[in-house]
Short mmCIF file of C-alpha atoms in Angstrom, two decimals:
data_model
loop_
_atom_site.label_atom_id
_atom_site.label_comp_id
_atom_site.label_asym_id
_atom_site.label_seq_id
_atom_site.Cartn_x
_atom_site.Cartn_y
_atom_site.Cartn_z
CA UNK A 1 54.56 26.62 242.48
CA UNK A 2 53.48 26.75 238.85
CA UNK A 3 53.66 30.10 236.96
CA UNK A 4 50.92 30.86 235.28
CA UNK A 5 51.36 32.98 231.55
CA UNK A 6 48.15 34.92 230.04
CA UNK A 7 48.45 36.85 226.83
CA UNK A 8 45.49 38.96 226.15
CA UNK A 9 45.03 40.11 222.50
CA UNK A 10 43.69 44.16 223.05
CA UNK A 11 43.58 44.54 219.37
CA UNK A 12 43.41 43.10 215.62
CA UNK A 13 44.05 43.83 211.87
CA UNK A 14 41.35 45.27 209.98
CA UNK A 15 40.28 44.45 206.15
CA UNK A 16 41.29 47.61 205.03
CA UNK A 17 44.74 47.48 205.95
CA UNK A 18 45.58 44.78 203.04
CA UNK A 19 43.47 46.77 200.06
CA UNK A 20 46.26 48.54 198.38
CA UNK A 21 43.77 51.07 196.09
CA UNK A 22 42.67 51.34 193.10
CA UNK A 23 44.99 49.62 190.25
CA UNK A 24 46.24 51.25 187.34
CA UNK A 25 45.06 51.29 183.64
CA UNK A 26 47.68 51.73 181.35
CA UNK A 27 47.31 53.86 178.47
CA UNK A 28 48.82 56.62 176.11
CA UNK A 29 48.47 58.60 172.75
CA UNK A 30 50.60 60.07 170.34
CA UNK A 31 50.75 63.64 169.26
CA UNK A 32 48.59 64.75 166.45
CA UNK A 33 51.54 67.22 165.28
CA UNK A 34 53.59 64.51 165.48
CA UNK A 35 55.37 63.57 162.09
CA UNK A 36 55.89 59.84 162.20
CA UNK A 37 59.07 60.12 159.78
CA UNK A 38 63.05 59.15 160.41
CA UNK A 39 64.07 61.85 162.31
CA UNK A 40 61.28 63.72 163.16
CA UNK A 41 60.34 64.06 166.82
CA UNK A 42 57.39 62.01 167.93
CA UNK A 43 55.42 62.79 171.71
CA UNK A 44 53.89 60.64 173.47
CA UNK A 45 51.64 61.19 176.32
CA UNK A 46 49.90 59.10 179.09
CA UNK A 47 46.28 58.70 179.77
CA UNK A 48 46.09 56.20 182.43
CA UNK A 49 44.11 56.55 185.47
CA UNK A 50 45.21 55.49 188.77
CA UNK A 51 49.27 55.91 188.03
CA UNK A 52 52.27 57.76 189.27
CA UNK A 53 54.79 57.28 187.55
CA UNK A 54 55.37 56.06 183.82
CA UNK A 55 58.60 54.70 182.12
CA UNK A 56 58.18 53.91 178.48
CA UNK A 57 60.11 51.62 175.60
CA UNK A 58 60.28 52.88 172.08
CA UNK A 59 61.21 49.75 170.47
CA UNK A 60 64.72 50.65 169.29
CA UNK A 61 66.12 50.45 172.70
CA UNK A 62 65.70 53.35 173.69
CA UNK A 63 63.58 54.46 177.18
CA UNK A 64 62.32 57.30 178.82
CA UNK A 65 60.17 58.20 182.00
CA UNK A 66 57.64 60.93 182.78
CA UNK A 67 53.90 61.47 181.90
CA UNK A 68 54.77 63.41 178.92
CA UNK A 69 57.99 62.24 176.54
CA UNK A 70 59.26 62.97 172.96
CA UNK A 71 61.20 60.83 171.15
CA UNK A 72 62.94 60.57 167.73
CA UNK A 73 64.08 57.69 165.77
CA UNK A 74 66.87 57.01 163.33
CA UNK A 75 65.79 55.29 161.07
CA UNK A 76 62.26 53.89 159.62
CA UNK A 77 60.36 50.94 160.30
CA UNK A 78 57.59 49.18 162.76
CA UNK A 79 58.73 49.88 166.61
CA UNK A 80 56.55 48.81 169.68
CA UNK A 81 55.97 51.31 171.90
CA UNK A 82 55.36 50.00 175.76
CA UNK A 83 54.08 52.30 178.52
CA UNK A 84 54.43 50.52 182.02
CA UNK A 85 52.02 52.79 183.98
CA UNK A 86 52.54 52.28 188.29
CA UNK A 87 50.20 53.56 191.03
CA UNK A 88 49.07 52.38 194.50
CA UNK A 89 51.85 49.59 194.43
CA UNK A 90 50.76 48.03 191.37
CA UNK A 91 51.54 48.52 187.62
CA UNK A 92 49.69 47.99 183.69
CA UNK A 93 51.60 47.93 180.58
CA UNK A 94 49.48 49.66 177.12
CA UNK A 95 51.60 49.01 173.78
CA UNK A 96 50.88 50.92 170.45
CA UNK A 97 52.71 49.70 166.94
CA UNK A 98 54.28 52.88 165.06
CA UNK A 99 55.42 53.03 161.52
CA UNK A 100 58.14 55.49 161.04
CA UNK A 101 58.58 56.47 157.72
CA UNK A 102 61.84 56.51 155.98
CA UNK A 103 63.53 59.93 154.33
CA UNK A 104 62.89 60.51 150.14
CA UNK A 105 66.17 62.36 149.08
CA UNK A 106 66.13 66.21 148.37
CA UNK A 107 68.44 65.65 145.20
CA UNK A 108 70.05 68.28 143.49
CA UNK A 109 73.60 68.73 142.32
CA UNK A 110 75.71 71.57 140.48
CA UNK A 111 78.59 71.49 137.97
CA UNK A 112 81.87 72.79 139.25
CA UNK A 113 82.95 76.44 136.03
CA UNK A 114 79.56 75.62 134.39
CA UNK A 115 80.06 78.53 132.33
CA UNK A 116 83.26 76.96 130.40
CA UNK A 117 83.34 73.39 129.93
CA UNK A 118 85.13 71.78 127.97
CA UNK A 119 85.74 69.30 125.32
CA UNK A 120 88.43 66.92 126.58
CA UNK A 121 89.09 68.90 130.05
CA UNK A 122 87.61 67.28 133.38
CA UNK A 123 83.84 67.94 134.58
CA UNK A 124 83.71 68.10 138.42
CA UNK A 125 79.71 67.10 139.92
CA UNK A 126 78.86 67.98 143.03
CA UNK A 127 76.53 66.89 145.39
CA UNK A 128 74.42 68.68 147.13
CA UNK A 129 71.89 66.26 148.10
CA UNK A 130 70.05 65.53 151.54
CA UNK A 131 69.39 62.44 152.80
CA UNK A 132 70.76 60.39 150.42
CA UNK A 133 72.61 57.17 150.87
CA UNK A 134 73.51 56.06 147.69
CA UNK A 135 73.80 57.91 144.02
CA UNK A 136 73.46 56.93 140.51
CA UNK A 137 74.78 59.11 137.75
CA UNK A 138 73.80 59.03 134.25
CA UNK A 139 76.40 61.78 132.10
CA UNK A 140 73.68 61.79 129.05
CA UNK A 141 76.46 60.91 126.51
CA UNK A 142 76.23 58.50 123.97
CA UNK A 143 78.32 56.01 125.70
CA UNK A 144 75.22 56.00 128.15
CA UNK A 145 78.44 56.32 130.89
CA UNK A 146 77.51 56.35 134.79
CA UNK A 147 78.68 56.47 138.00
CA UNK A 148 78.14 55.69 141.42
CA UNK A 149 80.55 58.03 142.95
CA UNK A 150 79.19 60.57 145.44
CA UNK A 151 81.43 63.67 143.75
CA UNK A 152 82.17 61.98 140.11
CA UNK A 153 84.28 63.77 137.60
CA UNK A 154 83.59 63.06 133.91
CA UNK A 155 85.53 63.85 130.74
CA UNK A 156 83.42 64.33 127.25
CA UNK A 157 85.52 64.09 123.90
CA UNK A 158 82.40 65.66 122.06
CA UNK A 159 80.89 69.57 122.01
CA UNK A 160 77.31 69.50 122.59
CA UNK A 161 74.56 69.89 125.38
CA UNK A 162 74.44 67.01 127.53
CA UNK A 163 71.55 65.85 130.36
CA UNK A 164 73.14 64.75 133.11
CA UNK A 165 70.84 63.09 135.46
CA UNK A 166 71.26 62.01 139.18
CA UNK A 167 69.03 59.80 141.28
CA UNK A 168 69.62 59.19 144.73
CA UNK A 169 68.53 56.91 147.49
CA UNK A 170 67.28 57.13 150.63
CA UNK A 171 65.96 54.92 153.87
CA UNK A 172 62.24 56.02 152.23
CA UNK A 173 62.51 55.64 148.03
CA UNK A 174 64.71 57.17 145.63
CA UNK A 175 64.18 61.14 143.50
CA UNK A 176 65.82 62.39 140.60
CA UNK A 177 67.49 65.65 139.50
CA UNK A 178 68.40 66.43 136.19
CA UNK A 179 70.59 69.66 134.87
CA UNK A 180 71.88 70.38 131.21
CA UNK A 181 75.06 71.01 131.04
CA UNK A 182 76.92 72.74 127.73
CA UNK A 183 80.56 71.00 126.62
CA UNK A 184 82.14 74.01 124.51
CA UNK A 185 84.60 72.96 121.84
CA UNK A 186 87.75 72.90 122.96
CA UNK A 187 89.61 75.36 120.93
CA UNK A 188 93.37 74.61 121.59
CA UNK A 189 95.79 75.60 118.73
CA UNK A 190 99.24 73.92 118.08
CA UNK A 191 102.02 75.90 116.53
CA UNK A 192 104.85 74.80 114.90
CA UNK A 193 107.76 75.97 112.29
CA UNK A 194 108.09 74.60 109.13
CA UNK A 195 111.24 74.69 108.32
CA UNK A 196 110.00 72.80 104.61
CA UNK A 197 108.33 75.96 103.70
CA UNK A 198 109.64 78.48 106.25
CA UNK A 199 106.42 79.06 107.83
CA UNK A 200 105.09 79.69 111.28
CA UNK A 201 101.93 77.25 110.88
CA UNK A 202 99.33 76.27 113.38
CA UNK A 203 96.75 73.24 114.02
CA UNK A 204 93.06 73.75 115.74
CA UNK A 205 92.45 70.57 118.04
CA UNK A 206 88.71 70.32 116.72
CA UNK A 207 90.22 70.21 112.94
CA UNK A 208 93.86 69.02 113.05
CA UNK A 209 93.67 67.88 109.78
CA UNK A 210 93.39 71.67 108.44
CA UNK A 211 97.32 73.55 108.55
CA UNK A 212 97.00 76.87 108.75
CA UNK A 213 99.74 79.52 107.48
CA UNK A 214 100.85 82.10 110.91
CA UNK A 215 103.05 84.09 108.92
CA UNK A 216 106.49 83.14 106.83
CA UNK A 217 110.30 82.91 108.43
CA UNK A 218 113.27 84.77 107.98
CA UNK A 219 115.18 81.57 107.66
CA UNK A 220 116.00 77.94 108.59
CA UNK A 221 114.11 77.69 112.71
CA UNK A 222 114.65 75.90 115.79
CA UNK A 223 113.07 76.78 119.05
CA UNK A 224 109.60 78.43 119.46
CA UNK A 225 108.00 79.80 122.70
CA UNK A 226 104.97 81.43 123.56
CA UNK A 227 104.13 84.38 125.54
CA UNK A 228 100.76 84.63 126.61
CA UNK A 229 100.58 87.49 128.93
CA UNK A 230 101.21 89.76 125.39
CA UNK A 231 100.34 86.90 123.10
CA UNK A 232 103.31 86.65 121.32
CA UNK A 233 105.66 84.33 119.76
CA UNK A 234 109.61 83.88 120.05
CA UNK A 235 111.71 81.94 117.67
CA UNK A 236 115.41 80.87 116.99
CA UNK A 237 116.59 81.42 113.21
CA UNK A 238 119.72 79.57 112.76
CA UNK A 239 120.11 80.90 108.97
CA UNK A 240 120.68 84.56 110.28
CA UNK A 241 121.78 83.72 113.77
CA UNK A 242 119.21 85.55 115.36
CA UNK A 243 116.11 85.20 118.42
CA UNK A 244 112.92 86.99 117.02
CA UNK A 245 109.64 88.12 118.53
CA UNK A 246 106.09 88.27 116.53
CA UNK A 247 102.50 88.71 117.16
CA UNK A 248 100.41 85.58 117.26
CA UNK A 249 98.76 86.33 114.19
CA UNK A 250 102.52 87.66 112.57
CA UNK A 251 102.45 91.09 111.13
CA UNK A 252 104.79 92.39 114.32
CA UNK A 253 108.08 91.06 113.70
CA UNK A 254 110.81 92.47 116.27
CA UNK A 255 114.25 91.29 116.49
CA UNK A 256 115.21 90.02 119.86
CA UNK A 257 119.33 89.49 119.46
CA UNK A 258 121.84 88.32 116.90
CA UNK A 259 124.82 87.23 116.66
CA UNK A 260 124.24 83.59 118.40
CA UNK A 261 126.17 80.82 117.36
CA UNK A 262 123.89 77.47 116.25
CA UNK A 263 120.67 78.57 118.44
CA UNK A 264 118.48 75.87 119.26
CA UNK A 265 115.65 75.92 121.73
CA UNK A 266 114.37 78.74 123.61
CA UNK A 267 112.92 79.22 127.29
CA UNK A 268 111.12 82.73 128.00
CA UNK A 269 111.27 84.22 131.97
CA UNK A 270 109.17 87.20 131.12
CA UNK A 271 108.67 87.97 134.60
CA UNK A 272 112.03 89.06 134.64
CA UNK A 273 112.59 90.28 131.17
CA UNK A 274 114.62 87.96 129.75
CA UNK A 275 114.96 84.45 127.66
CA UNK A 276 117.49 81.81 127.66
CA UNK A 277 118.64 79.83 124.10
CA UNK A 278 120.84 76.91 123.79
CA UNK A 279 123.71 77.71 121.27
CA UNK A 280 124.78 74.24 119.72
CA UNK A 281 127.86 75.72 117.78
CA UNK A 282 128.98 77.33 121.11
CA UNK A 283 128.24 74.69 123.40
CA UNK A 284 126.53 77.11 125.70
CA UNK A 285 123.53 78.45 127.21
CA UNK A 286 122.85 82.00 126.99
CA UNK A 287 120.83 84.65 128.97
CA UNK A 288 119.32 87.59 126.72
CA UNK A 289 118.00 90.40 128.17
CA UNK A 290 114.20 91.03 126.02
CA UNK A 291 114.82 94.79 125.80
CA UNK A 292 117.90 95.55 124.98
CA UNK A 293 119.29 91.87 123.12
CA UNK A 294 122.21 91.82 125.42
CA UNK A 295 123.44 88.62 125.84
CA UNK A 296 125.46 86.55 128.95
CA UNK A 297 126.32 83.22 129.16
CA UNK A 298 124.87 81.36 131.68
CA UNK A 299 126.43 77.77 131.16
CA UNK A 300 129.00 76.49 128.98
CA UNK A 301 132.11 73.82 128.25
CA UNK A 302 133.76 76.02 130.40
CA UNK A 303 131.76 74.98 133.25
CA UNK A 304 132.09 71.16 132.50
CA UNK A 305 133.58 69.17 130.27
CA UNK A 306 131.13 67.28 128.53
CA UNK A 307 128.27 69.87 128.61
CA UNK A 308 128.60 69.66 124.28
CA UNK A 309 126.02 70.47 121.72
CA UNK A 310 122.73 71.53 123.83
CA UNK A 311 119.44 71.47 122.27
CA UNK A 312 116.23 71.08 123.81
CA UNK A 313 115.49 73.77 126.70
CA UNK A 314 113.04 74.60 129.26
CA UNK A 315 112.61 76.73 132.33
CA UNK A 316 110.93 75.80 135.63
CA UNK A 317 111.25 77.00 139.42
CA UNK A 318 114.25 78.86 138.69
CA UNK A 319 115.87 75.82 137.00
CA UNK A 320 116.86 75.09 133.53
CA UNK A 321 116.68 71.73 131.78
CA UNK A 322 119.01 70.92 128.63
CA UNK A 323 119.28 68.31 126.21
CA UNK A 324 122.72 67.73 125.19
CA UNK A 325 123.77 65.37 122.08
CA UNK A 326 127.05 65.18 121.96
CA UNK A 327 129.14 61.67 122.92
CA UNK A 328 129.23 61.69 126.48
CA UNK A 329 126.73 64.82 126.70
CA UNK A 330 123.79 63.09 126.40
CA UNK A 331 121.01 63.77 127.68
CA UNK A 332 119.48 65.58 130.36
CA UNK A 333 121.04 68.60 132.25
CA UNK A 334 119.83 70.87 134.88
CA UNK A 335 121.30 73.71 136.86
CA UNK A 336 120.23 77.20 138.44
CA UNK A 337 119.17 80.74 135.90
CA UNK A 338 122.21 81.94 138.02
CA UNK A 339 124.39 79.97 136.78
CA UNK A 340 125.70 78.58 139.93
CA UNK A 341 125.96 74.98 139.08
CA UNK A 342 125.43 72.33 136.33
CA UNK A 343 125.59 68.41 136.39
CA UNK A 344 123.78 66.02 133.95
CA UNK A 345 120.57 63.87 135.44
CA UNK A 346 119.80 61.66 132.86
CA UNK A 347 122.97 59.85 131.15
CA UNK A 348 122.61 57.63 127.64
CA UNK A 349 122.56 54.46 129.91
CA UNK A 350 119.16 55.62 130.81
CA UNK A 351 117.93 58.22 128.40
CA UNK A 352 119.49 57.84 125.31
CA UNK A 353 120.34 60.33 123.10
CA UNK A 354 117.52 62.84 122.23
CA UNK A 355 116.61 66.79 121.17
CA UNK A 356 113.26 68.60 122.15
CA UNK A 357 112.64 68.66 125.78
CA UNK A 358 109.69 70.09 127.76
CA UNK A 359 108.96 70.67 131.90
CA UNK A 360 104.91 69.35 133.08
CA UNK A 361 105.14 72.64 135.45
CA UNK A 362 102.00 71.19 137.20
CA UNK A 363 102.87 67.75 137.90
CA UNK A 364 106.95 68.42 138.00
CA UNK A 365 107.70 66.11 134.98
CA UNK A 366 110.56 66.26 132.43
CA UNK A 367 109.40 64.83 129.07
CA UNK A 368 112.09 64.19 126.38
CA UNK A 369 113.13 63.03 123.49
CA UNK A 370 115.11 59.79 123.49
CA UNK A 371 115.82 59.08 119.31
CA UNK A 372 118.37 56.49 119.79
CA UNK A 373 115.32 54.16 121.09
CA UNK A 374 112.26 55.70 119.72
CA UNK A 375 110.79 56.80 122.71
CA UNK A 376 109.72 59.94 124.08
CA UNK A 377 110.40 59.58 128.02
CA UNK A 378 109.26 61.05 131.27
CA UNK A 379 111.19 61.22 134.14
CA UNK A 380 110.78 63.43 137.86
CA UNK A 381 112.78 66.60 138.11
CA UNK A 382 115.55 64.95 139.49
CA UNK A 383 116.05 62.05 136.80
CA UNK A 384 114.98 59.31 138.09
CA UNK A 385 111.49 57.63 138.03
CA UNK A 386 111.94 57.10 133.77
CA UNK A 387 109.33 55.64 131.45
CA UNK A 388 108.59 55.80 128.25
CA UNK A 389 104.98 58.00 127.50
CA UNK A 390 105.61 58.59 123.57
CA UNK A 391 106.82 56.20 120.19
CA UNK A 392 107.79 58.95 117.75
CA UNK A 393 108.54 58.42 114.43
CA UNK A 394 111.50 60.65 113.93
CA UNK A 395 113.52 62.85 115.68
CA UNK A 396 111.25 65.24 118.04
CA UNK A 397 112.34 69.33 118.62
CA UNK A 398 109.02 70.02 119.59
CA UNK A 399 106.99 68.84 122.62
CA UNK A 400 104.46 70.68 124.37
CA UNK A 401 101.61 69.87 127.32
CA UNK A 402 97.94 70.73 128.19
CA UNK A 403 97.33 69.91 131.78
CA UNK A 404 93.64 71.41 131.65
CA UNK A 405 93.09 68.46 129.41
CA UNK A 406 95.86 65.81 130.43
CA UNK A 407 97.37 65.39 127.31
CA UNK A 408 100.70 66.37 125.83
CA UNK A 409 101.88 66.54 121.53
CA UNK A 410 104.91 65.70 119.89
CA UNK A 411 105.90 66.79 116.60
CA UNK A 412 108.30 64.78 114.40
CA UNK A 413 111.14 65.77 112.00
CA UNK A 414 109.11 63.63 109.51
CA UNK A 415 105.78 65.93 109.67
CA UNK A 416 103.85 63.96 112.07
CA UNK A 417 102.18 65.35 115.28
CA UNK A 418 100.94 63.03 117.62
CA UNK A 419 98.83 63.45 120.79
CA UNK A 420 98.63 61.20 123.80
CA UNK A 421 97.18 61.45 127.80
CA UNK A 422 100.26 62.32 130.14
CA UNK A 423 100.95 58.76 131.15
CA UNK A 424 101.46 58.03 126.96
CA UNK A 425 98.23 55.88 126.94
CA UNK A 426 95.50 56.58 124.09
CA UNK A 427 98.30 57.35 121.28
CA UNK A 428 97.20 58.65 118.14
CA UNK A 429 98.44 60.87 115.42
CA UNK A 430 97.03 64.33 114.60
CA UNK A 431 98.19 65.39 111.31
CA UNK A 432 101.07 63.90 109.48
CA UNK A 433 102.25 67.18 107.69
CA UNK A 434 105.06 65.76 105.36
CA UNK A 435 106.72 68.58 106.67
CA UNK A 436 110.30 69.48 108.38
CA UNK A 437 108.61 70.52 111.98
CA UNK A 438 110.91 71.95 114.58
CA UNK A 439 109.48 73.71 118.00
CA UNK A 440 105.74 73.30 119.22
CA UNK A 441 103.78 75.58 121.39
CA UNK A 442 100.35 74.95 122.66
CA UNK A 443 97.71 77.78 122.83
CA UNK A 444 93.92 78.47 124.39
CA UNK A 445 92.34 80.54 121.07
CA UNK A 446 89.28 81.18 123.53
#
């Protein structure tokens, strides 16, 4: 018997069932109070019909979905913006071309102590621009000197206004700011003895050239030192054997001590009332109280052998620094105010044999005389690190240093004071007195 199979169709698809709806049409605008500019936010919205959902490309790879969407870009140029608009299972794509505009700098810059620059002494600019990327300064001297530093510092050697002019760069053009800027002189004073005429004398820095009489010695000098919390001046007379105090302007004279033996060089600690002096004759160092002229000694042969015939002095960090100049002596010593210890730092093998002596109290140099080789050397506090900064002409007692300008002096036995940066480069001589000079102090007039 054959089996018989019947399949009877009760139903069918209709048309409608494969029409999906109406497609989308992609579209979209941008924000009138949009600001097409680097870094400014820019919204765009979508007016397509027939769509659901949106997801949108900025043209810096960047994306975003939603009907409504901001977005900000970093930087200018031409970006293609695509809108992929979907609805009823099907999809359009709109794109627009923006131009994004690129940042003009807000320049503007200020001068670090406007109110007292300098001749010779460092200018700090600083910049206080937005949206700059790169700077051009122009200092307005005759040199025409620039920089393209972002914080420059600048050093002018001549008194006078001065337009100082930067421009700065951006992603969208370049602006200017320009500020005048007033370079006072410099009025630094050097004073020295002469022991020729047995004068105090002094040097301005503006007119070197002019010596000008401080006030007249009791006697053959050594060591000067300045005080400038009263303004005063100390000195050694080794004709009377005495330490003496006067006003800057002399007309005060006040006797500190006598009875020294040979004193040399002095070092003032005025925050505790007192002032050390190398005696040659005695081969010592000795503490004298400011008030009363009692003396100690703080260092002498007794403590070592060869500690002979000390000149030079100075006073830093609760240290003193010596020059010694006797054979075996030389050159450089160091030990506590307290007197708790002292050993020689520099030896003649590596700073000859020298006289004035002077601490860089910012920088935590020694600078010294070295007469045996004609040199005026620098060394760290502990000795080592020496080179030579200085090519004197005679034997130096007097060295002093400006570290608002970055130079230091040195005055010769033979008259001649010479001036050079800290490192010794840019040499030059001053004033060549034709004078015995012993002792040299540096001081601000203004």
């Amino acid at each position: 018997m054959a089996l018989l199979l019947s399949l009877v169709i009760i139903g069918g698809c209709s048309d409608d069932d494969n029409e999906l709806g109406p497609a989308p049409t992609a579209d979209f605008t941008i924000a009138e109070s949009s600001i097409l500019k680097q870094g400014e936010e820019v919204m765009f919205t979508a007016s397509s019909s027939n769509a659901f959902s949106f997801k949108w490309s900025f043209g810096d790879g960047n994306v975003a979905v939603g009907k409504a969407v901001t977005h900000v870009y970093s930087g200018p140029g031409t970006f293609t913006v695509t809108l992929e608009a979907s609805g009823n299972g099907q999809r359009d794509i709109a794109t627009q071309e923006v131009v994004i505009e690129g940042l003009i700098p807000e320049t503007a810059f200020s001068v670090e102590n406007s109110d007292d620059l300098r001749v010779s002494t460092t200018v700090q600019f600083i910049n206080e621009t937005v949206n700059g990327l790169s700077f051009v300064w122009d200092f307005g001297d005759v040199n025409n000197s620039t920089s393209t530093e972002e914080n420059p510092t600048f050093i002018y050697t001549e008194a006078g206004d001065y337009d100082v002019t930067l421009t700065a760069t951006g992603t969208g053009g370049e602006s200017s700011s320009t500020v005048t800027i007033t370079i006072n002189p410099n009025d630094f004073e050097l004073y020295f003895i002469n022991n020729t005429d047995l004068k105090v004398q002094k040097i301005n820095l503006n007119d070197p050239e002019t010596v000008v009489d401080v006030f007249d010695l009791p006697g053959f000098s050594f060591g000067l030192a300045y005080d400038p919390e009263f303004d005063e001046l100390y000195f050694s007379d080794d004709d009377v054997f005495k330490v003496f105090r006067n006003s800057i302007n002399g007309g005060n004279q006040v006797e500190i001590t006598d009875g020294l033996n040979g004193p040399r060089d002095i070092a003032l600690d005025i925050a505790n009332n007192r002032l050390f002096v190398t005696e040659r004759s005695s081969d010592q160092i000795t503490e004298v109280d400011i008030s009363t002229g009692t003396k100690n000694t703080v260092y002498s042969v007794a403590d070592d052998s060869f500690f002979l015939l000390p000149v030079g002095l100075d006073l830093y960090d609760g240290n003193l620094f010596a020059t010694a100049v006797d054979f075996d002596a030389e050159t450089v010593w160091t030990g506590s105010v307290d007197g708790s210890g002292i050993s020689k730092i520099i030896d003649y093998g590596s700073g000859g044999f020298g006289y004035g002596l002077e601490i860089d109290k910012v920088n935590e140099k020694i600078y010294f005389d070295d007469n045996d080789g004609g040199n005026i050397l620098r060394a760290d506090l502990d000795g080592t690190n020496i080179e030579s900064v200085g090519s004197p002409s005679d034997r130096v007692y007097g060295i002093a240093i400006n570290n608002e300008t970055g130079k230091f002096y040195f005055a010769s036995r033979d008259g001649i004071i010479k001036e050079a940066n800290l490192d010794g480069t840019d040499e030059k001589v001053l004033v060549d007195t034709t004078v015995d000079i012993r002792g040299l102090i540096i001081r601000k007039s203004n």
